[in-house]
Amino acid sequence: MDIFLAAIEVLARWDVLLALLVGSIGGVAIGAIPGVGPAVAIAILLPATFSMDPIVGLTVLLGIYGSSMYGGSIPAILINTPGTAVNALTTYDGFPMTLRSEGRRALSLAYSASFFGGIFSVICLIALSPVLAKVAPMFGAREIFLAALLGVILVITAHKGQMLIAAALTGFGIFLSTVGLEPVKYTRRFTFDQSWLASGINLIVVVLGLFALSQAFLLLTMDDEKIRTPRARGSLLQGFRELARHPRVASIAASFGVVMGMVPGVGEFTAQFLSYTSARRLSKTPEAFGHGSSEGLIASEAANNAVPAAAMIPLLALGIPGEALTAMMLSVFYVHNVVPGPGLFQTQMDFVVALYLALLILNVLVVVFLLVSTGWLVKLTQIPNRFLGMCVLMLSFVGVYSIRNSAVDCCIAAVFGLFGYALKRLNMPIVPIILGMVLGNIMEVKLRAAMNRVKVPWDFIDRPIAFLLFCVIVMILASTLWRTIRDWRTPDRRSPARKASARFIRRIAGRQTRHFDDRLKIQRRRRTYDHMGS
């Protein structure tokens, strides 16, 4: 009870509450604009949060992270264009409802399912706090190293069909983390006698280049298109009553979101596909999925909104980010000398509980805001792409320059922006580079610390948690190798429809949706997905 009261005292400040309000409303607006997304917004805001208190800066970023998927459902349902990449599945059942003049019903279902998923995951997070507080201190240097290594492996294996590319990009990110002064003897590595490389390549500069600048270049090369939103009928409150008639679908979807959110490198896409497939298999009307099924819409939205709170578990307990957005938040911790990991639950438990309560309040604020402002948010979908691109470009360079007042950083960000643009055009993942930079630095520091007590190789895994993590790593590598050999030796005898569905799943699960404004492609992908399970 004392910790709970202390957490309320941390939150009961005008600047924290203002940050929560701005982050939640801003995240909804960002999500409602196709082609921008939370990664771009968080990357632009990162330099500004460094001058704030840790709880204020993290509250802003959490607000954007947790609320953007709410807003992303609006264009996905009304104009068949996902506002964020993780809202792609929402188009399958949301847009057919709009074509039947049931757009408000679809929006209401999306809001209610998102709210349920968000609240469910926060409750799970609070319930797991006592367990985390007991388990986290058991993680020493070797356990955190193995957990980070497991995260790297999961990031690579999650990109099915692109594992070699993901491995190469992750290795590139790990290489970038080694540039500059090494952390023990402070000798220069890979600087080539260039003084501007002595301090290393800044993570925030790379983030702004790969996410913000690359997206700005992509928006600037897109053609502006006039978007007409159809008239929607119905009440925005009826979805909450309809959600109560599908408790099993919502609970299973939210559970998938919680479990997948806790696993580094997996995230929203896997949770969505598992929940959507399970809901379709358990439904009494599976033929309605993809044609305006309320169960399908609930399954996709409840799953992706349950992930943000669950993704905070490995970040807070071990200091290991599960995906790009939590990797960006990790930098805010480090700037303010707040080190996430086992010690955080022992020394600053009130800070951790305050973040949980902020996530809880966030979901309530977002739903109330959406119920009164959906009509205004719909207009954001009509902002021209090139205007958006110029705004993102300008804000990105301002953010990069404000970090260290360095023109060199702007040049580095521009190079990574062009590199990220090329990756997006080639439909290759960007997230492995960022996670490679973050996890590579963690692995190096923890490996150096662990080797001081290791005499023989067996000493590295002579403790229960270390041995368990080692076994999990071996099993994942063995199963991945076995599947790869099996697929290489066995000819693919699947039907053309199933092959198309498999290609589509790999493309979406690759973490990048290239063309947000190409609605015809999304319709074609939806039709190919209909064949799966038929």
Short mmCIF file of C-alpha atoms in Angstrom, two decimals:
data_model
loop_
_atom_site.label_atom_id
_atom_site.label_comp_id
_atom_site.label_asym_id
_atom_site.label_seq_id
_atom_site.Cartn_x
_atom_site.Cartn_y
_atom_site.Cartn_z
CA MET A 1 0.00 0.00 0.00
CA ASP A 2 2.86 2.39 0.77
CA ILE A 3 4.34 1.77 -2.69
CA PHE A 4 0.95 2.37 -4.30
CA LEU A 5 0.52 5.69 -2.46
CA ALA A 6 4.06 6.71 -3.40
CA ALA A 7 3.30 5.91 -7.06
CA ILE A 8 0.17 8.06 -6.94
CA GLU A 9 2.26 10.87 -5.48
CA VAL A 10 4.70 10.52 -8.40
CA LEU A 11 1.85 10.81 -10.90
CA ALA A 12 -0.06 13.57 -9.09
CA ARG A 13 2.01 16.35 -10.61
CA TRP A 14 0.73 18.83 -13.16
CA ASP A 15 3.62 18.20 -15.58
CA VAL A 16 3.16 14.40 -15.45
CA LEU A 17 -0.59 14.64 -16.00
CA LEU A 18 -0.07 17.14 -18.83
CA ALA A 19 2.50 14.82 -20.44
CA LEU A 20 0.06 11.92 -20.18
CA LEU A 21 -2.72 13.96 -21.77
CA VAL A 22 -0.52 15.30 -24.57
CA GLY A 23 1.02 11.89 -25.26
CA SER A 24 -2.31 10.05 -25.39
CA ILE A 25 -4.10 12.59 -27.58
CA GLY A 26 -1.02 13.12 -29.77
CA GLY A 27 -0.60 9.36 -30.20
CA VAL A 28 -4.18 8.98 -31.40
CA ALA A 29 -3.70 11.81 -33.90
CA ILE A 30 -0.39 10.34 -35.12
CA GLY A 31 -1.97 6.92 -35.54
CA ALA A 32 -4.85 8.36 -37.53
CA ILE A 33 -2.47 9.80 -40.15
CA PRO A 34 -1.50 7.04 -42.61
CA GLY A 35 2.22 6.90 -43.29
CA VAL A 36 3.59 8.44 -40.10
CA GLY A 37 3.23 6.00 -37.20
CA PRO A 38 4.43 6.00 -33.58
CA ALA A 39 8.06 5.16 -34.40
CA VAL A 40 8.46 8.39 -36.38
CA ALA A 41 6.76 10.48 -33.68
CA ILE A 42 8.78 8.95 -30.84
CA ALA A 43 12.02 9.35 -32.80
CA ILE A 44 11.30 13.05 -33.34
CA LEU A 45 10.34 13.63 -29.69
CA LEU A 46 13.28 11.73 -28.16
CA PRO A 47 15.72 14.68 -28.05
CA ALA A 48 13.07 16.84 -26.34
CA THR A 49 12.43 14.25 -23.61
CA PHE A 50 16.08 14.25 -22.53
CA SER A 51 15.59 17.61 -20.80
CA MET A 52 12.50 16.40 -18.91
CA ASP A 53 12.24 14.41 -15.70
CA PRO A 54 12.34 10.65 -16.38
CA ILE A 55 8.71 10.08 -15.44
CA VAL A 56 7.56 13.03 -17.60
CA GLY A 57 9.56 11.99 -20.67
CA LEU A 58 8.57 8.33 -20.40
CA THR A 59 4.92 9.25 -19.88
CA VAL A 60 4.88 11.21 -23.14
CA LEU A 61 6.47 8.33 -25.05
CA LEU A 62 4.23 5.73 -23.40
CA GLY A 63 1.21 7.83 -24.33
CA ILE A 64 2.19 7.85 -27.99
CA TYR A 65 3.14 4.17 -27.97
CA GLY A 66 -0.03 2.97 -26.29
CA SER A 67 -2.55 5.19 -28.06
CA SER A 68 -1.31 5.23 -31.66
CA MET A 69 -2.91 1.87 -32.42
CA TYR A 70 -6.28 3.25 -31.32
CA GLY A 71 -5.98 6.00 -33.91
CA GLY A 72 -4.57 3.65 -36.54
CA SER A 73 -7.87 1.77 -36.65
CA ILE A 74 -9.74 4.85 -37.94
CA PRO A 75 -8.26 4.98 -41.50
CA ALA A 76 -8.02 1.18 -41.54
CA ILE A 77 -11.78 0.90 -41.08
CA LEU A 78 -12.98 3.93 -43.04
CA ILE A 79 -10.63 4.06 -46.07
CA ASN A 80 -9.01 0.58 -46.00
CA THR A 81 -5.58 2.07 -45.25
CA PRO A 82 -3.95 1.14 -41.91
CA GLY A 83 -2.82 4.17 -39.95
CA THR A 84 0.00 2.13 -38.43
CA ALA A 85 1.54 -1.06 -39.78
CA VAL A 86 0.03 -3.18 -37.00
CA ASN A 87 -3.50 -2.18 -38.02
CA ALA A 88 -3.22 -4.08 -41.30
CA LEU A 89 -5.44 -6.93 -40.09
CA THR A 90 -8.10 -4.41 -39.00
CA THR A 91 -8.81 -3.66 -42.67
CA TYR A 92 -10.00 -7.24 -43.31
CA ASP A 93 -13.20 -6.92 -41.31
CA GLY A 94 -13.38 -3.19 -40.59
CA PHE A 95 -13.59 -1.89 -44.14
CA PRO A 96 -16.30 -4.37 -45.26
CA MET A 97 -18.41 -3.04 -42.39
CA THR A 98 -17.89 0.49 -43.70
CA LEU A 99 -19.03 -0.63 -47.15
CA ARG A 100 -22.22 -1.86 -45.45
CA SER A 101 -22.65 1.61 -43.86
CA GLU A 102 -21.63 0.20 -40.47
CA GLY A 103 -18.50 2.28 -40.06
CA ARG A 104 -19.46 3.65 -36.63
CA ARG A 105 -20.21 0.16 -35.39
CA ALA A 106 -16.79 -1.00 -36.61
CA LEU A 107 -15.05 1.96 -34.98
CA SER A 108 -16.89 1.32 -31.74
CA LEU A 109 -15.89 -2.35 -31.81
CA ALA A 110 -12.26 -1.39 -32.46
CA TYR A 111 -12.25 1.12 -29.59
CA SER A 112 -13.86 -1.29 -27.14
CA ALA A 113 -11.57 -4.21 -28.10
CA SER A 114 -8.49 -1.97 -27.89
CA PHE A 115 -9.61 -0.73 -24.48
CA PHE A 116 -10.16 -4.27 -23.23
CA GLY A 117 -6.76 -5.41 -24.52
CA GLY A 118 -4.98 -2.44 -22.97
CA ILE A 119 -6.63 -2.77 -19.56
CA PHE A 120 -6.17 -6.57 -19.57
CA SER A 121 -2.43 -6.28 -20.22
CA VAL A 122 -1.95 -3.60 -17.52
CA ILE A 123 -3.76 -5.79 -14.98
CA CYS A 124 -1.50 -8.70 -15.94
CA LEU A 125 1.51 -6.42 -15.58
CA ILE A 126 0.43 -5.32 -12.09
CA ALA A 127 -0.29 -8.93 -11.08
CA LEU A 128 3.17 -10.01 -12.25
CA SER A 129 4.97 -7.23 -10.37
CA PRO A 130 5.53 -9.25 -7.14
CA VAL A 131 6.90 -12.13 -9.21
CA LEU A 132 9.16 -9.83 -11.18
CA ALA A 133 10.40 -8.21 -7.99
CA LYS A 134 11.49 -11.65 -6.71
CA VAL A 135 12.82 -13.06 -9.98
CA ALA A 136 14.65 -10.00 -11.31
CA PRO A 137 17.38 -10.01 -8.60
CA MET A 138 18.26 -13.59 -9.64
CA PHE A 139 19.55 -12.25 -12.97
CA GLY A 140 23.27 -11.60 -12.87
CA ALA A 141 25.60 -10.55 -15.67
CA ARG A 142 25.61 -13.94 -17.39
CA GLU A 143 21.80 -14.30 -17.23
CA ILE A 144 21.27 -10.86 -18.74
CA PHE A 145 23.83 -11.65 -21.45
CA LEU A 146 21.98 -14.88 -22.32
CA ALA A 147 18.63 -13.06 -22.25
CA ALA A 148 20.01 -10.42 -24.63
CA LEU A 149 21.41 -13.16 -26.87
CA LEU A 150 17.98 -14.83 -26.82
CA GLY A 151 16.48 -11.51 -27.86
CA VAL A 152 18.86 -11.27 -30.83
CA ILE A 153 17.98 -14.81 -31.92
CA LEU A 154 14.24 -14.16 -31.60
CA VAL A 155 14.54 -10.95 -33.61
CA ILE A 156 16.17 -12.90 -36.42
CA THR A 157 13.85 -15.94 -36.35
CA ALA A 158 10.76 -13.72 -36.19
CA HIS A 159 11.46 -12.53 -39.74
CA LYS A 160 10.44 -15.72 -41.51
CA GLY A 161 11.49 -15.67 -45.14
CA GLN A 162 13.96 -12.87 -44.39
CA MET A 163 16.12 -14.47 -41.68
CA LEU A 164 19.41 -14.04 -43.55
CA ILE A 165 18.66 -10.38 -44.18
CA ALA A 166 17.53 -9.88 -40.57
CA ALA A 167 20.70 -11.59 -39.30
CA ALA A 168 22.89 -9.38 -41.49
CA LEU A 169 21.11 -6.20 -40.38
CA THR A 170 21.28 -7.27 -36.72
CA GLY A 171 25.00 -7.91 -37.12
CA PHE A 172 25.35 -4.48 -38.70
CA GLY A 173 23.61 -2.95 -35.68
CA ILE A 174 25.93 -4.82 -33.30
CA PHE A 175 28.90 -3.55 -35.31
CA LEU A 176 27.64 0.04 -35.02
CA SER A 177 27.49 -0.34 -31.23
CA THR A 178 31.24 -1.14 -31.17
CA VAL A 179 32.34 2.03 -32.97
CA GLY A 180 34.15 4.52 -30.71
CA LEU A 181 35.79 4.07 -27.32
CA GLU A 182 35.44 0.60 -25.83
CA PRO A 183 34.00 0.63 -22.29
CA VAL A 184 36.92 -0.82 -20.25
CA LYS A 185 40.31 0.42 -21.50
CA TYR A 186 38.89 3.25 -23.63
CA THR A 187 40.80 2.28 -26.73
CA ARG A 188 39.47 3.42 -30.09
CA ARG A 189 37.68 0.90 -32.29
CA PHE A 190 36.78 1.35 -35.95
CA THR A 191 37.33 5.11 -35.83
CA PHE A 192 39.92 5.18 -38.67
CA ASP A 193 41.65 8.13 -36.96
CA GLN A 194 38.54 10.26 -37.35
CA SER A 195 37.90 12.34 -34.24
CA TRP A 196 34.16 12.63 -34.90
CA LEU A 197 33.85 8.84 -34.56
CA ALA A 198 35.61 8.71 -31.17
CA SER A 199 32.34 9.21 -29.28
CA GLY A 200 30.64 6.48 -31.31
CA ILE A 201 27.51 6.58 -33.44
CA ASN A 202 24.66 7.97 -31.41
CA LEU A 203 21.64 5.67 -31.16
CA ILE A 204 19.14 8.53 -31.39
CA VAL A 205 20.78 9.84 -34.57
CA VAL A 206 20.45 6.39 -36.14
CA VAL A 207 16.84 6.08 -34.94
CA LEU A 208 15.88 9.45 -36.39
CA GLY A 209 17.56 8.59 -39.67
CA LEU A 210 16.18 5.07 -40.10
CA PHE A 211 12.64 5.82 -38.96
CA ALA A 212 11.86 9.53 -39.31
CA LEU A 213 13.98 10.66 -42.25
CA SER A 214 13.39 7.49 -44.27
CA GLN A 215 9.64 7.89 -43.79
CA ALA A 216 9.90 11.55 -44.81
CA PHE A 217 11.66 10.55 -48.03
CA LEU A 218 9.01 7.91 -48.64
CA LEU A 219 6.17 10.40 -48.14
CA LEU A 220 7.84 12.94 -50.41
CA THR A 221 8.03 10.41 -53.24
CA MET A 222 4.37 9.40 -52.91
CA ASP A 223 1.66 10.95 -55.02
CA ASP A 224 -0.97 12.97 -53.19
CA GLU A 225 -4.39 11.44 -53.48
CA LYS A 226 -7.82 12.78 -52.65
CA ILE A 227 -9.43 10.45 -50.13
CA ARG A 228 -13.19 10.36 -49.73
CA THR A 229 -14.44 8.85 -46.50
CA PRO A 230 -17.86 7.18 -46.72
CA ARG A 231 -20.63 8.20 -44.38
CA ALA A 232 -20.79 6.02 -41.30
CA ARG A 233 -23.96 5.17 -39.41
CA GLY A 234 -24.58 3.86 -35.95
CA SER A 235 -23.54 4.73 -32.41
CA LEU A 236 -20.00 4.76 -31.08
CA LEU A 237 -21.23 3.14 -27.85
CA GLN A 238 -22.82 0.04 -29.31
CA GLY A 239 -19.47 -1.72 -29.71
CA PHE A 240 -18.99 -1.91 -25.95
CA ARG A 241 -22.27 -3.80 -25.63
CA GLU A 242 -21.36 -6.05 -28.54
CA LEU A 243 -17.93 -6.80 -27.03
CA ALA A 244 -19.68 -8.25 -23.97
CA ARG A 245 -21.19 -10.93 -26.24
CA HIS A 246 -17.72 -12.16 -27.27
CA PRO A 247 -15.76 -12.46 -24.00
CA ARG A 248 -13.89 -15.58 -25.12
CA VAL A 249 -12.58 -13.99 -28.32
CA ALA A 250 -11.46 -10.84 -26.50
CA SER A 251 -9.80 -12.76 -23.65
CA ILE A 252 -7.89 -15.12 -25.96
CA ALA A 253 -6.74 -12.24 -28.17
CA ALA A 254 -5.58 -10.15 -25.20
CA SER A 255 -3.77 -13.18 -23.75
CA PHE A 256 -1.89 -13.67 -27.02
CA GLY A 257 -0.94 -9.99 -26.90
CA VAL A 258 0.40 -10.27 -23.35
CA VAL A 259 2.42 -13.43 -24.01
CA MET A 260 3.84 -12.22 -27.33
CA GLY A 261 4.61 -8.79 -25.87
CA MET A 262 6.78 -10.32 -23.16
CA VAL A 263 8.89 -12.22 -25.71
CA PRO A 264 11.61 -9.98 -27.21
CA GLY A 265 11.54 -9.65 -30.97
CA VAL A 266 8.01 -10.96 -31.52
CA GLY A 267 5.51 -8.14 -30.95
CA GLU A 268 2.14 -7.19 -32.38
CA PHE A 269 2.19 -9.02 -35.72
CA THR A 270 2.61 -12.50 -34.28
CA ALA A 271 0.03 -11.78 -31.57
CA GLN A 272 -2.47 -10.56 -34.18
CA PHE A 273 -2.11 -13.52 -36.52
CA LEU A 274 -2.31 -16.05 -33.70
CA SER A 275 -5.39 -14.42 -32.18
CA TYR A 276 -7.08 -13.91 -35.56
CA THR A 277 -6.43 -17.50 -36.62
CA SER A 278 -7.63 -18.84 -33.26
CA ALA A 279 -10.78 -16.73 -33.37
CA ARG A 280 -11.54 -17.94 -36.87
CA ARG A 281 -10.99 -21.57 -35.89
CA LEU A 282 -13.23 -21.29 -32.80
CA SER A 283 -15.95 -19.22 -34.44
CA LYS A 284 -19.34 -20.63 -35.37
CA THR A 285 -19.25 -18.51 -38.54
CA PRO A 286 -15.66 -18.69 -39.85
CA GLU A 287 -16.83 -17.84 -43.35
CA ALA A 288 -17.66 -14.31 -42.16
CA PHE A 289 -14.03 -13.53 -41.36
CA GLY A 290 -12.62 -11.10 -43.89
CA HIS A 291 -16.11 -9.96 -44.84
CA GLY A 292 -17.07 -7.84 -41.85
CA SER A 293 -16.89 -10.21 -38.88
CA SER A 294 -17.14 -8.54 -35.48
CA GLU A 295 -15.14 -11.40 -33.96
CA GLY A 296 -12.27 -10.86 -36.41
CA LEU A 297 -12.17 -7.15 -35.65
CA ILE A 298 -12.15 -7.79 -31.90
CA ALA A 299 -9.41 -10.41 -32.24
CA SER A 300 -7.04 -8.14 -34.17
CA GLU A 301 -7.53 -4.97 -32.10
CA ALA A 302 -7.51 -6.61 -28.65
CA ALA A 303 -4.27 -8.43 -29.46
CA ASN A 304 -2.23 -5.50 -30.75
CA ASN A 305 -3.27 -3.15 -27.91
CA ALA A 306 -2.33 -5.72 -25.28
CA VAL A 307 1.29 -5.72 -26.45
CA PRO A 308 2.59 -2.26 -25.27
CA ALA A 309 2.12 -2.89 -21.54
CA ALA A 310 3.48 -6.43 -21.81
CA ALA A 311 6.52 -5.17 -23.77
CA MET A 312 7.49 -3.13 -20.71
CA ILE A 313 8.12 -6.34 -18.72
CA PRO A 314 11.50 -7.31 -20.27
CA LEU A 315 12.45 -3.63 -20.50
CA LEU A 316 11.86 -2.87 -16.82
CA ALA A 317 12.86 -6.24 -15.34
CA LEU A 318 15.98 -6.93 -17.40
CA GLY A 319 16.73 -3.74 -19.29
CA ILE A 320 16.23 -5.61 -22.57
CA PRO A 321 13.94 -3.99 -25.17
CA GLY A 322 11.66 -6.26 -27.15
CA GLU A 323 11.27 -4.00 -30.19
CA ALA A 324 12.23 -0.62 -31.62
CA LEU A 325 9.88 1.59 -29.60
CA THR A 326 10.96 0.21 -26.23
CA ALA A 327 14.58 0.47 -27.41
CA MET A 328 14.00 4.19 -27.91
CA MET A 329 12.51 4.45 -24.40
CA LEU A 330 15.59 2.72 -23.00
CA SER A 331 17.70 5.69 -24.06
CA VAL A 332 15.52 7.99 -21.90
CA PHE A 333 16.31 5.79 -18.89
CA TYR A 334 20.04 5.94 -19.57
CA VAL A 335 20.14 9.71 -20.10
CA HIS A 336 18.67 10.24 -16.62
CA ASN A 337 20.85 7.55 -14.97
CA VAL A 338 17.82 5.38 -14.27
CA VAL A 339 19.06 1.89 -15.09
CA PRO A 340 16.24 -0.57 -15.85
CA GLY A 341 16.89 -4.06 -14.67
CA PRO A 342 16.86 -6.10 -11.47
CA GLY A 343 17.88 -3.15 -9.29
CA LEU A 344 14.96 -1.01 -10.45
CA PHE A 345 12.41 -3.23 -8.68
CA GLN A 346 14.42 -3.08 -5.46
CA THR A 347 15.25 0.63 -5.30
CA GLN A 348 12.52 2.42 -7.33
CA MET A 349 9.42 0.26 -7.14
CA ASP A 350 7.24 3.39 -6.80
CA PHE A 351 8.56 4.58 -10.17
CA VAL A 352 7.66 1.23 -11.77
CA VAL A 353 4.13 1.24 -10.30
CA ALA A 354 3.69 4.85 -11.46
CA LEU A 355 4.39 3.73 -15.04
CA TYR A 356 1.79 0.96 -14.65
CA LEU A 357 -0.82 3.44 -13.40
CA ALA A 358 0.05 5.81 -16.25
CA LEU A 359 -0.72 3.02 -18.75
CA LEU A 360 -4.03 2.40 -16.99
CA ILE A 361 -5.05 6.07 -17.07
CA LEU A 362 -3.87 6.32 -20.66
CA ASN A 363 -6.43 3.81 -21.93
CA VAL A 364 -9.27 5.61 -20.18
CA LEU A 365 -8.22 9.01 -21.55
CA VAL A 366 -7.91 7.68 -25.09
CA VAL A 367 -11.35 6.05 -25.16
CA VAL A 368 -13.05 9.18 -23.79
CA PHE A 369 -11.20 11.33 -26.32
CA LEU A 370 -12.12 9.05 -29.23
CA LEU A 371 -15.81 9.00 -28.34
CA VAL A 372 -16.02 12.78 -28.65
CA SER A 373 -13.52 13.51 -31.45
CA THR A 374 -13.70 10.73 -34.05
CA GLY A 375 -15.30 13.05 -36.60
CA TRP A 376 -12.40 15.49 -36.32
CA LEU A 377 -9.76 12.76 -36.43
CA VAL A 378 -11.18 11.43 -39.71
CA LYS A 379 -10.09 14.68 -41.37
CA LEU A 380 -6.45 13.92 -40.55
CA THR A 381 -6.51 11.11 -43.11
CA GLN A 382 -6.82 13.75 -45.85
CA ILE A 383 -3.52 15.55 -45.11
CA PRO A 384 -1.34 15.45 -48.28
CA ASN A 385 1.58 13.07 -48.16
CA ARG A 386 4.15 15.58 -49.35
CA PHE A 387 3.14 18.15 -46.76
CA LEU A 388 3.54 15.48 -44.09
CA GLY A 389 6.90 14.51 -45.52
CA MET A 390 8.22 18.08 -45.35
CA CYS A 391 7.02 18.47 -41.74
CA VAL A 392 8.67 15.20 -40.69
CA LEU A 393 11.88 16.12 -42.55
CA MET A 394 12.14 19.52 -40.88
CA LEU A 395 11.33 18.25 -37.38
CA SER A 396 13.77 15.36 -37.76
CA PHE A 397 16.74 17.56 -38.62
CA VAL A 398 15.84 19.97 -35.81
CA GLY A 399 15.75 17.01 -33.40
CA VAL A 400 19.08 15.62 -34.62
CA TYR A 401 20.86 18.96 -34.37
CA SER A 402 19.47 19.63 -30.88
CA ILE A 403 21.12 16.49 -29.45
CA ARG A 404 24.73 17.73 -29.60
CA ASN A 405 24.47 20.84 -31.82
CA SER A 406 26.46 18.93 -34.40
CA ALA A 407 26.19 19.21 -38.16
CA VAL A 408 28.04 15.89 -38.41
CA ASP A 409 25.10 14.19 -36.68
CA CYS A 410 22.77 15.67 -39.31
CA CYS A 411 24.93 14.18 -42.06
CA ILE A 412 25.01 10.78 -40.34
CA ALA A 413 21.23 10.88 -39.90
CA ALA A 414 20.79 11.78 -43.59
CA VAL A 415 22.93 8.79 -44.62
CA PHE A 416 20.92 6.44 -42.44
CA GLY A 417 17.73 8.05 -43.73
CA LEU A 418 18.68 7.16 -47.30
CA PHE A 419 19.67 3.68 -46.15
CA GLY A 420 16.34 3.23 -44.38
CA TYR A 421 14.49 4.52 -47.43
CA ALA A 422 16.23 1.92 -49.58
CA LEU A 423 15.35 -0.82 -47.09
CA LYS A 424 11.70 0.23 -47.08
CA ARG A 425 11.53 0.31 -50.86
CA LEU A 426 13.04 -3.18 -50.94
CA ASN A 427 10.60 -4.34 -48.22
CA MET A 428 13.42 -5.20 -45.83
CA PRO A 429 13.18 -4.83 -42.03
CA ILE A 430 14.68 -1.88 -40.17
CA VAL A 431 14.03 -2.92 -36.58
CA PRO A 432 16.94 -5.46 -36.41
CA ILE A 433 19.47 -2.64 -36.82
CA ILE A 434 18.18 -0.73 -33.79
CA LEU A 435 17.83 -3.82 -31.62
CA GLY A 436 21.30 -4.92 -32.71
CA MET A 437 22.76 -1.61 -31.51
CA VAL A 438 20.97 -1.77 -28.14
CA LEU A 439 21.37 -5.49 -27.43
CA GLY A 440 24.94 -5.55 -28.76
CA ASN A 441 26.03 -2.96 -26.21
CA ILE A 442 24.26 -4.87 -23.40
CA MET A 443 25.84 -8.15 -24.46
CA GLU A 444 29.36 -6.69 -24.55
CA VAL A 445 29.14 -5.08 -21.11
CA LYS A 446 27.55 -8.10 -19.44
CA LEU A 447 29.89 -10.59 -21.12
CA ARG A 448 32.94 -8.68 -19.87
CA ALA A 449 31.50 -8.63 -16.35
CA ALA A 450 30.55 -12.32 -16.43
CA MET A 451 33.91 -13.59 -17.71
CA ASN A 452 35.67 -12.46 -14.52
CA ARG A 453 34.05 -15.37 -12.66
CA VAL A 454 34.15 -17.96 -15.43
CA LYS A 455 37.03 -20.46 -15.30
CA VAL A 456 35.67 -23.16 -17.62
CA PRO A 457 32.83 -22.89 -20.19
CA TRP A 458 30.45 -24.85 -17.94
CA ASP A 459 30.69 -22.12 -15.28
CA PHE A 460 28.76 -19.81 -17.58
CA ILE A 461 25.57 -21.87 -17.27
CA ASP A 462 26.00 -23.44 -13.83
CA ARG A 463 23.10 -21.46 -12.35
CA PRO A 464 19.42 -22.46 -12.88
CA ILE A 465 18.23 -19.40 -14.82
CA ALA A 466 21.36 -19.30 -16.97
CA PHE A 467 21.00 -23.00 -17.75
CA LEU A 468 17.28 -22.55 -18.59
CA LEU A 469 18.04 -19.65 -20.96
CA PHE A 470 20.82 -21.68 -22.58
CA CYS A 471 18.43 -24.60 -23.16
CA VAL A 472 15.82 -22.26 -24.70
CA ILE A 473 18.46 -20.80 -27.05
CA VAL A 474 19.59 -24.28 -28.12
CA MET A 475 16.00 -25.44 -28.72
CA ILE A 476 15.14 -22.36 -30.81
CA LEU A 477 18.28 -22.71 -32.91
CA ALA A 478 17.70 -26.46 -33.39
CA SER A 479 14.04 -26.06 -34.35
CA THR A 480 14.84 -23.22 -36.75
CA LEU A 481 17.62 -25.25 -38.38
CA TRP A 482 15.37 -28.30 -38.64
CA ARG A 483 12.54 -26.31 -40.28
CA THR A 484 14.98 -24.70 -42.70
CA ILE A 485 16.44 -28.06 -43.76
CA ARG A 486 12.96 -29.59 -44.05
CA ASP A 487 11.69 -26.75 -46.23
CA TRP A 488 14.81 -26.96 -48.40
CA ARG A 489 14.54 -30.72 -48.95
CA THR A 490 10.76 -31.03 -49.18
CA PRO A 491 9.18 -29.68 -52.39
CA ASP A 492 6.40 -27.21 -51.76
CA ARG A 493 3.21 -29.00 -52.77
CA ARG A 494 0.82 -26.44 -51.35
CA SER A 495 -1.90 -24.96 -53.51
CA PRO A 496 -1.28 -21.59 -55.18
CA ALA A 497 -3.75 -19.98 -52.78
CA ARG A 498 -1.90 -21.31 -49.75
CA LYS A 499 1.43 -20.23 -51.23
CA ALA A 500 0.06 -16.73 -51.74
CA SER A 501 -1.26 -16.68 -48.16
CA ALA A 502 2.12 -17.81 -46.80
CA ARG A 503 3.94 -15.14 -48.81
CA PHE A 504 1.51 -12.53 -47.51
CA ILE A 505 1.99 -13.59 -43.87
CA ARG A 506 5.78 -13.42 -44.22
CA ARG A 507 5.54 -10.00 -45.81
CA ILE A 508 3.33 -8.56 -43.08
CA ALA A 509 5.24 -10.29 -40.29
CA GLY A 510 8.41 -8.66 -41.62
CA ARG A 511 7.55 -5.61 -39.48
CA GLN A 512 7.34 -3.15 -42.36
CA THR A 513 4.34 -2.11 -44.45
CA ARG A 514 5.76 -0.23 -47.39
CA HIS A 515 2.90 1.57 -49.11
CA PHE A 516 0.22 2.88 -46.79
CA ASP A 517 -1.63 4.63 -49.58
CA ASP A 518 -1.90 1.63 -51.94
CA ARG A 519 -5.36 0.40 -51.00
CA LEU A 520 -5.65 -1.90 -53.99
CA LYS A 521 -2.68 -3.96 -52.79
CA ILE A 522 -4.20 -4.29 -49.35
CA GLN A 523 -7.47 -5.49 -50.87
CA ARG A 524 -5.56 -8.04 -52.93
CA ARG A 525 -3.70 -9.24 -49.83
CA ARG A 526 -6.98 -9.56 -47.95
CA ARG A 527 -8.40 -11.75 -50.69
CA THR A 528 -5.35 -14.03 -50.63
CA TYR A 529 -5.60 -14.35 -46.86
CA ASP A 530 -9.22 -15.51 -47.22
CA HIS A 531 -7.94 -18.76 -48.71
CA MET A 532 -5.97 -19.64 -45.61
CA GLY A 533 -7.87 -22.23 -43.62
CA SER A 534 -10.37 -22.79 -46.44
#
